PDB file of C-alpha atoms in Angstrom:
ATOM      1  CA  VAL A1146     120.798  44.321  55.100  1.00 49.00           C
ATOM      2  CA  VAL A1147     123.381  42.626  57.596  1.00 50.00           C
ATOM      3  CA  ALA A1148     123.308  38.994  56.547  1.00 48.00           C
ATOM      4  CA  GLY A1149     121.756  36.565  59.500  1.00 54.00           C
ATOM      5  CA  LEU A1150     120.646  39.789  61.180  1.00 66.00           C
ATOM      6  CA  GLY A1151     117.450  39.030  63.386  1.00 73.00           C
ATOM      7  CA  VAL A1152     115.477  35.839  63.710  1.00 81.00           C
ATOM      8  CA  SER A1153     113.732  33.905  61.033  1.00 82.00           C
ATOM      9  CA  ASP A1154     109.994  33.916  60.682  1.00 74.00           C
ATOM     10  CA  ALA A1155     109.253  34.463  64.650  1.00 76.00           C
ATOM     11  CA  GLU A1156     105.484  33.880  63.785  1.00 76.00           C
ATOM     12  CA  SER A1157     105.747  30.581  61.742  1.00 84.00           C
ATOM     13  CA  ILE A1158     103.832  32.367  59.273  1.00 88.00           C
ATOM     14  CA  ALA A1159     106.095  32.468  56.313  1.00 88.00           C
ATOM     15  CA  ALA A1160     106.286  29.979  53.401  1.00 88.00           C
ATOM     16  CA  ASP A1161     109.688  29.823  53.474  1.00 91.00           C
ATOM     17  CA  PRO A1162     111.175  30.666  56.732  1.00 91.00           C
ATOM     18  CA  ALA A1163     114.598  31.732  55.893  1.00 90.00           C
ATOM     19  CA  SER A1164     112.828  34.520  53.585  1.00 93.00           C
ATOM     20  CA  TRP A1165     111.796  36.910  56.236  1.00 93.00           C
ATOM     21  CA  ARG A1166     113.824  38.112  58.753  1.00 91.00           C
ATOM     22  CA  GLN A1167     112.906  39.778  62.141  1.00 91.00           C
ATOM     23  CA  VAL A1168     115.063  42.326  64.621  1.00 90.00           C
ATOM     24  CA  ILE A1169     112.674  42.684  67.486  1.00 89.00           C
ATOM     25  CA  PHE A1170     112.768  45.334  69.795  1.00 90.00           C
ATOM     26  CA  ARG A1171     109.550  44.758  71.436  1.00 90.00           C
ATOM     27  CA  ARG A1172     106.621  42.185  71.923  1.00 87.00           C
ATOM     28  CA  ASN A1173     103.459  41.843  74.015  1.00 86.00           C
ATOM     29  CA  GLY A1174     103.650  45.456  75.061  1.00 87.00           C
ATOM     30  CA  ARG A1175     107.114  44.868  76.571  1.00 85.00           C
ATOM     31  CA  TRP A1176     110.741  46.098  75.448  1.00 85.00           C
ATOM     32  CA  LEU A1177     113.172  42.835  75.110  1.00 80.00           C
ATOM     33  CA  PRO A1178     115.848  42.589  77.883  1.00 72.00           C
ATOM     34  CA  ASP A1179     118.542  43.572  74.896  1.00 58.00           C
ATOM     35  CA  THR A1180     116.998  46.651  73.978  1.00 61.00           C
ATOM     36  CA  THR A1181     117.528  47.964  77.477  1.00 58.00           C
ATOM     37  CA  ASP A1182     121.412  46.614  77.898  1.00 55.00           C
ATOM     38  CA  GLU A1183     123.529  49.146  76.663  1.00 53.00           C
ATOM     39  CA  THR A1184     126.997  47.149  76.735  1.00 47.00           C
ATOM     40  CA  SER A1185     125.765  43.759  75.025  1.00 48.00           C
ATOM     41  CA  SER A1186     122.639  44.464  73.276  1.00 66.00           C
ATOM     42  CA  ALA A1187     123.121  43.509  69.233  1.00 73.00           C
ATOM     43  CA  GLN A1188     119.747  46.334  68.651  1.00 77.00           C
ATOM     44  CA  ARG A1189     121.593  48.827  70.430  1.00 76.00           C
ATOM     45  CA  ARG A1190     124.668  48.178  68.783  1.00 80.00           C
ATOM     46  CA  LEU A1191     123.182  48.355  65.283  1.00 84.00           C
ATOM     47  CA  PHE A1192     120.494  50.745  65.803  1.00 88.00           C
ATOM     48  CA  PRO A1193     120.873  53.019  68.510  1.00 87.00           C
ATOM     49  CA  ARG A1194     118.691  55.938  67.293  1.00 91.00           C
ATOM     50  CA  THR A1195     116.016  53.522  66.446  1.00 92.00           C
ATOM     51  CA  VAL A1196     115.749  52.317  69.995  1.00 89.00           C
ATOM     52  CA  GLU A1197     115.951  55.395  71.684  1.00 89.00           C
ATOM     53  CA  LEU A1198     113.437  56.770  69.390  1.00 92.00           C
ATOM     54  CA  LEU A1199     110.856  54.092  69.710  1.00 93.00           C
ATOM     55  CA  ARG A1200     111.266  54.007  73.457  1.00 90.00           C
ATOM     56  CA  GLU A1201     110.745  57.923  73.425  1.00 91.00           C
ATOM     57  CA  LEU A1202     107.454  57.634  70.784  1.00 92.00           C
ATOM     58  CA  LEU A1203     105.995  54.570  72.257  1.00 92.00           C
ATOM     59  CA  GLY A1204     106.482  54.884  76.138  1.00 87.00           C
ATOM     60  CA  ARG A1205     108.620  52.963  78.367  1.00 82.00           C
ATOM     61  CA  ASP A1206     106.214  51.052  80.162  1.00 80.00           C
ATOM     62  CA  ASP A1207     105.512  53.447  83.262  1.00 80.00           C
ATOM     63  CA  GLY A1208     102.061  53.704  83.820  1.00 80.00           C
ATOM     64  CA  THR A1209     101.816  56.693  80.919  1.00 82.00           C
ATOM     65  CA  SER A1210      99.165  57.073  78.542  1.00 85.00           C
ATOM     66  CA  ALA A1211     101.796  56.955  75.932  1.00 92.00           C
ATOM     67  CA  PRO A1212     100.488  55.315  72.419  1.00 95.00           C
ATOM     68  CA  ALA A1213     101.867  51.807  73.212  1.00 95.00           C
ATOM     69  CA  ASP A1214     102.412  51.990  77.137  1.00 92.00           C
ATOM     70  CA  ARG A1215     101.874  48.154  78.155  1.00 91.00           C
ATOM     71  CA  LEU A1216     100.235  47.207  75.112  1.00 94.00           C
ATOM     72  CA  PRO A1217      99.064  43.227  75.281  1.00 92.00           C
ATOM     73  CA  LYS A1218     100.576  41.777  71.779  1.00 91.00           C
ATOM     74  CA  GLY A1219     102.299  44.705  70.875  1.00 93.00           C
ATOM     75  CA  SER A1220     105.586  44.887  68.663  1.00 93.00           C
ATOM     76  CA  ALA A1221     107.995  46.582  67.448  1.00 95.00           C
ATOM     77  CA  GLU A1222     110.548  45.302  64.984  1.00 94.00           C
ATOM     78  CA  ILE A1223     112.123  45.361  61.832  1.00 94.00           C
ATOM     79  CA  SER A1224     110.759  43.048  59.092  1.00 95.00           C
ATOM     80  CA  ILE A1225     113.061  42.354  56.286  1.00 94.00           C
ATOM     81  CA  PHE A1226     111.264  40.681  53.468  1.00 94.00           C
ATOM     82  CA  LEU A1227     113.412  38.729  50.931  1.00 95.00           C
ATOM     83  CA  PRO A1228     112.418  38.792  47.265  1.00 95.00           C
ATOM     84  CA  GLY A1229     110.027  36.033  46.545  1.00 94.00           C
ATOM     85  CA  ALA A1230     108.712  35.856  50.808  1.00 94.00           C
ATOM     86  CA  ALA A1231     105.070  35.062  51.092  1.00 92.00           C
ATOM     87  CA  LEU A1232     103.227  35.213  54.498  1.00 92.00           C
ATOM     88  CA  THR A1233     100.148  33.032  54.560  1.00 89.00           C
ATOM     89  CA  PRO A1234      96.897  34.712  55.341  1.00 89.00           C
ATOM     90  CA  HIS A1235      96.464  35.392  59.075  1.00 88.00           C
ATOM     91  CA  SER A1236      95.289  37.864  61.413  1.00 89.00           C
ATOM     92  CA  GLY A1237      95.981  39.412  64.903  1.00 88.00           C
ATOM     93  CA  PRO A1238      94.226  38.865  68.110  1.00 88.00           C
ATOM     94  CA  SER A1239      91.671  41.829  68.397  1.00 90.00           C
ATOM     95  CA  ASP A1240      91.037  44.921  67.153  1.00 93.00           C
ATOM     96  CA  HIS A1241      92.505  46.673  70.266  1.00 95.00           C
ATOM     97  CA  ARG A1242      95.912  47.426  68.213  1.00 96.00           C
ATOM     98  CA  ILE A1243      96.788  49.378  65.307  1.00 96.00           C
ATOM     99  CA  ARG A1244      99.907  48.476  63.104  1.00 96.00           C
ATOM    100  CA  LEU A1245     102.014  51.020  61.263  1.00 97.00           C
ATOM    101  CA  HIS A1246     104.655  49.991  58.855  1.00 97.00           C
ATOM    102  CA  LEU A1247     107.071  52.428  57.719  1.00 97.00           C
ATOM    103  CA  CYS A1248     109.084  51.310  54.319  1.00 97.00           C
ATOM    104  CA  LEU A1249     112.500  51.990  54.858  1.00 97.00           C
ATOM    105  CA  GLU A1250     113.484  50.095  51.551  1.00 97.00           C
ATOM    106  CA  SER A1251     111.664  48.282  48.778  1.00 96.00           C
ATOM    107  CA  ASP A1252     111.480  47.993  45.057  1.00 95.00           C
ATOM    108  CA  GLY A1253     107.709  48.405  44.867  1.00 93.00           C
ATOM    109  CA  ARG A1254     107.001  45.017  44.725  1.00 93.00           C
ATOM    110  CA  ALA A1255     106.310  43.472  47.899  1.00 95.00           C
ATOM    111  CA  TYR A1256     102.555  44.420  48.697  1.00 92.00           C
ATOM    112  CA  LEU A1257     100.229  43.750  52.003  1.00 92.00           C
ATOM    113  CA  ALA A1258      96.727  43.185  51.484  1.00 88.00           C
ATOM    114  CA  ALA A1259      93.938  42.643  53.493  1.00 82.00           C
ATOM    115  CA  GLY A1260      89.864  42.308  52.642  1.00 73.00           C
ATOM    116  CA  ASP A1261      88.336  39.826  49.717  1.00 73.00           C
ATOM    117  CA  LEU A1262      91.887  38.192  49.275  1.00 74.00           C
ATOM    118  CA  SER A1263      90.273  35.865  46.583  1.00 71.00           C
ATOM    119  CA  LYS A1264      90.630  39.133  44.372  1.00 66.00           C
ATOM    120  CA  LEU A1265      94.330  37.817  44.738  1.00 66.00           C
ATOM    121  CA  ARG A1266      94.453  34.730  43.093  1.00 59.00           C
ATOM    122  CA  ALA A1267      93.047  35.804  39.863  1.00 56.00           C
ATOM    123  CA  ASN A1268      96.136  37.745  39.268  1.00 60.00           C
ATOM    124  CA  ALA A1269      98.677  37.011  41.903  1.00 59.00           C
ATOM    125  CA  SER A1270     101.447  39.018  39.606  1.00 64.00           C
ATOM    126  CA  SER A1271      99.142  42.088  39.578  1.00 67.00           C
ATOM    127  CA  PRO A1272      97.105  42.281  42.875  1.00 68.00           C
ATOM    128  CA  ASP A1273      93.735  44.115  42.576  1.00 65.00           C
ATOM    129  CA  ALA A1274      94.296  47.626  44.346  1.00 65.00           C
ATOM    130  CA  ASP A1275      91.260  47.212  46.171  1.00 66.00           C
ATOM    131  CA  VAL A1276      92.679  44.765  48.341  1.00 71.00           C
ATOM    132  CA  ALA A1277      96.702  45.332  48.214  1.00 85.00           C
ATOM    133  CA  ASP A1278      98.756  48.196  48.759  1.00 90.00           C
ATOM    134  CA  PHE A1279     102.420  47.837  47.643  1.00 92.00           C
ATOM    135  CA  HIS A1280     105.009  49.432  50.008  1.00 94.00           C
ATOM    136  CA  GLN A1281     107.034  52.213  49.017  1.00 95.00           C
ATOM    137  CA  PRO A1282     110.170  53.652  50.602  1.00 96.00           C
ATOM    138  CA  GLY A1283     108.915  56.772  52.869  1.00 97.00           C
ATOM    139  CA  GLN A1284     105.477  55.936  52.942  1.00 96.00           C
ATOM    140  CA  VAL A1285     103.587  54.599  56.237  1.00 96.00           C
ATOM    141  CA  LEU A1286     100.850  51.777  55.409  1.00 95.00           C
ATOM    142  CA  ILE A1287      98.359  51.752  58.617  1.00 95.00           C
ATOM    143  CA  PHE A1288      95.823  49.186  58.983  1.00 93.00           C
ATOM    144  CA  ASP A1289      93.847  47.048  61.525  1.00 93.00           C
ATOM    145  CA  ASP A1290      95.352  43.437  61.369  1.00 91.00           C
ATOM    146  CA  SER A1291      92.843  42.055  63.375  1.00 91.00           C
ATOM    147  CA  PHE A1292      91.217  41.445  59.638  1.00 89.00           C
ATOM    148  CA  LEU A1293      92.521  38.565  57.746  1.00 88.00           C
ATOM    149  CA  HIS A1294      95.894  39.538  55.377  1.00 90.00           C
ATOM    150  CA  GLU A1295      98.472  38.594  53.857  1.00 90.00           C
ATOM    151  CA  ALA A1296     101.723  39.814  52.646  1.00 93.00           C
ATOM    152  CA  ARG A1297     104.155  38.778  49.677  1.00 92.00           C
ATOM    153  CA  HIS A1298     107.354  39.868  47.576  1.00 94.00           C
ATOM    154  CA  LEU A1299     107.009  40.011  44.159  1.00 92.00           C
ATOM    155  CA  GLY A1300     110.484  41.261  43.213  1.00 93.00           C
ATOM    156  CA  THR A1301     113.715  39.696  42.205  1.00 93.00           C
ATOM    157  CA  THR A1302     116.320  41.783  44.176  1.00 93.00           C
ATOM    158  CA  VAL A1303     115.735  44.421  46.606  1.00 95.00           C
ATOM    159  CA  PRO A1304     114.247  43.269  49.830  1.00 96.00           C
ATOM    160  CA  ARG A1305     111.494  45.064  51.403  1.00 96.00           C
ATOM    161  CA  VAL A1306     112.550  46.250  54.613  1.00 96.00           C
ATOM    162  CA  VAL A1307     109.551  47.812  57.038  1.00 97.00           C
ATOM    163  CA  LEU A1308     109.733  49.328  60.454  1.00 97.00           C
ATOM    164  CA  LEU A1309     106.745  47.375  62.077  1.00 97.00           C
ATOM    165  CA  VAL A1310     105.069  48.971  65.322  1.00 97.00           C
ATOM    166  CA  ASP A1311     101.908  48.513  67.072  1.00 97.00           C
ATOM    167  CA  VAL A1312      99.761  50.986  69.210  1.00 97.00           C
ATOM    168  CA  TRP A1313      96.608  51.551  70.967  1.00 96.00           C
ATOM    169  CA  HIS A1314      93.757  51.839  68.772  1.00 96.00           C
ATOM    170  CA  PRO A1315      93.067  55.813  69.400  1.00 95.00           C
ATOM    171  CA  ALA A1316      89.610  54.772  70.280  1.00 95.00           C
ATOM    172  CA  LEU A1317      90.323  53.342  73.684  1.00 95.00           C
ATOM    173  CA  ASP A1318      90.197  55.200  76.513  1.00 94.00           C
ATOM    174  CA  GLU A1319      92.472  54.686  79.980  1.00 93.00           C
ATOM    175  CA  ALA A1320      89.464  52.255  81.365  1.00 94.00           C
ATOM    176  CA  GLU A1321      89.441  50.195  78.145  1.00 95.00           C
ATOM    177  CA  ARG A1322      93.098  49.599  78.147  1.00 94.00           C
ATOM    178  CA  ALA A1323      93.005  48.376  81.838  1.00 93.00           C
ATOM    179  CA  ALA A1324      90.457  46.326  80.486  1.00 93.00           C
ATOM    180  CA  VAL A1325      92.263  44.729  77.903  1.00 93.00           C
ATOM    181  CA  ARG A1326      95.106  44.162  79.778  1.00 91.00           C
ATOM    182  CA  ALA A1327      93.039  42.030  82.209  1.00 90.00           C
ATOM    183  CA  HIS A1328      91.269  40.295  79.727  1.00 89.00           C
ATOM    184  CA  PHE A1329      94.832  39.099  77.836  1.00 86.00           C
ATOM    185  CA  ARG A1330      96.162  38.412  81.548  1.00 83.00           C
ATOM    186  CA  TYR A1331      99.115  40.963  80.793  1.00 80.00           C
ATOM    187  CA  ASP A1332     102.081  40.510  82.677  1.00 71.00           C
ATOM    188  CA  GLN A1333     104.004  43.568  83.283  1.00 60.00           C
ATOM    189  CA  ALA A1334     106.976  41.587  84.507  1.00 60.00           C
ATOM    190  CA  SER A1335     107.232  39.348  81.385  1.00 56.00           C
ATOM    191  CA  TRP A1336     107.735  40.388  77.306  1.00 50.00           C
ATOM    192  CA  ARG A1337     106.457  36.715  76.671  1.00 52.00           C
ATOM    193  CA  THR A1338     103.256  36.424  75.360  1.00 47.00           C
ATOM    194  CA  THR A1339     100.565  34.242  77.732  1.00 46.00           C
ATOM    195  CA  GLY A1340      97.923  33.374  74.914  1.00 43.00           C
ATOM    196  CA  SER A1341      94.497  35.057  73.962  1.00 40.00           C
ATOM    197  CA  PRO A1342      91.220  34.655  75.369  1.00 37.00           C
ATOM    198  CA  PHE A1343      89.589  36.151  72.510  1.00 37.00           C
ATOM    199  CA  ALA A1344      90.659  32.477  70.373  1.00 39.00           C
ATOM    200  CA  GLY A1345      88.174  30.562  69.216  1.00 38.00           C
ATOM    201  CA  PRO A1346      86.664  28.787  66.022  1.00 37.00           C
ATOM    202  CA  SER A1347      85.356  32.227  64.639  1.00 41.00           C
ATOM    203  CA  GLY A1348      89.068  33.739  64.529  1.00 42.00           C
ATOM    204  CA  PRO A1349      90.291  36.983  66.567  1.00 43.00           C
ATOM    205  CA  GLN A1350      87.121  38.823  68.009  1.00 44.00           C
ATOM    206  CA  PRO A1351      86.335  42.504  68.280  1.00 45.00           C
ATOM    207  CA  PHE A1352      86.795  44.308  71.754  1.00 43.00           C
ATOM    208  CA  PHE A1353      85.703  47.459  72.574  1.00 42.00           C
ATOM    209  CA  VAL A1354      85.442  49.568  69.107  1.00 39.00           C
ATOM    210  CA  ASP A1355      82.163  50.044  68.139  1.00 37.00           C
ATOM    211  CA  ALA A1356      80.666  50.653  64.689  1.00 29.00           C
ATOM    212  CA  GLU A1357      80.560  54.329  65.217  1.00 31.00           C
ATOM    213  CA  VAL A1358      84.605  54.507  65.730  1.00 31.00           C
ATOM    214  CA  ASP A1359      85.725  51.373  63.623  1.00 30.00           C
ATOM    215  CA  ASP A1360      86.615  52.501  60.006  1.00 31.00           C
ATOM    216  CA  GLY A1361      86.592  49.032  58.682  1.00 32.00           C
ATOM    217  CA  GLY A1362      89.801  48.035  59.580  1.00 33.00           C
ATOM    218  CA  ARG A1363      91.869  49.356  56.364  1.00 30.00           C
ATOM    219  CA  ASP A1364      92.967  53.187  58.027  1.00 28.00           C
ATOM    220  CA  GLY A1365      95.249  54.064  55.119  1.00 29.00           C
ATOM    221  CA  HIS A1366      95.775  50.132  54.456  1.00 28.00           C
TER     222      HIS A1366
END
């Protein structure tokens, strides 16, 4: 891990902001300007193949049916979790997106947990397997982050590094994708988020995914 790489805790949810760094390629379903500038982009200089592969796989926001084409609140980044890091319980905006973590480096002591988080409190050093999955290099965790979840690194030496990617929920067709963009007031000209109309006292709300398709939010997580 390159010292000083990325930004610290861009989401403001880490117990210690310095313990979580993010190398951000994509925000709000748009590529950050740096990822398209081949001469001055730190991302392109350090991760040229990663940037090109992500743009090929996720789409170039050109109106195609790519897995992440113009996805509101959609991100792509390298997430670096230092030993001892912890993210407070949090959730995504709605179930219109699915999140993937491809683990690039880990000592097997960093976990992602969702579901009944009270089970974690009983034995924080060895979380219940029903709610926690430990990151293993080369493995992918796939989950619906609209469910309450948290992350912790219980190790002491090796950082947990994952490639985080958001894609459209596969149950949504093109018309429903368009409706999601409209509800989120999606702006094709900006990668900055504009807020979520789903916010409210009860937290994130389901969107179009019905009970016959939704698997309960822990698809592979």
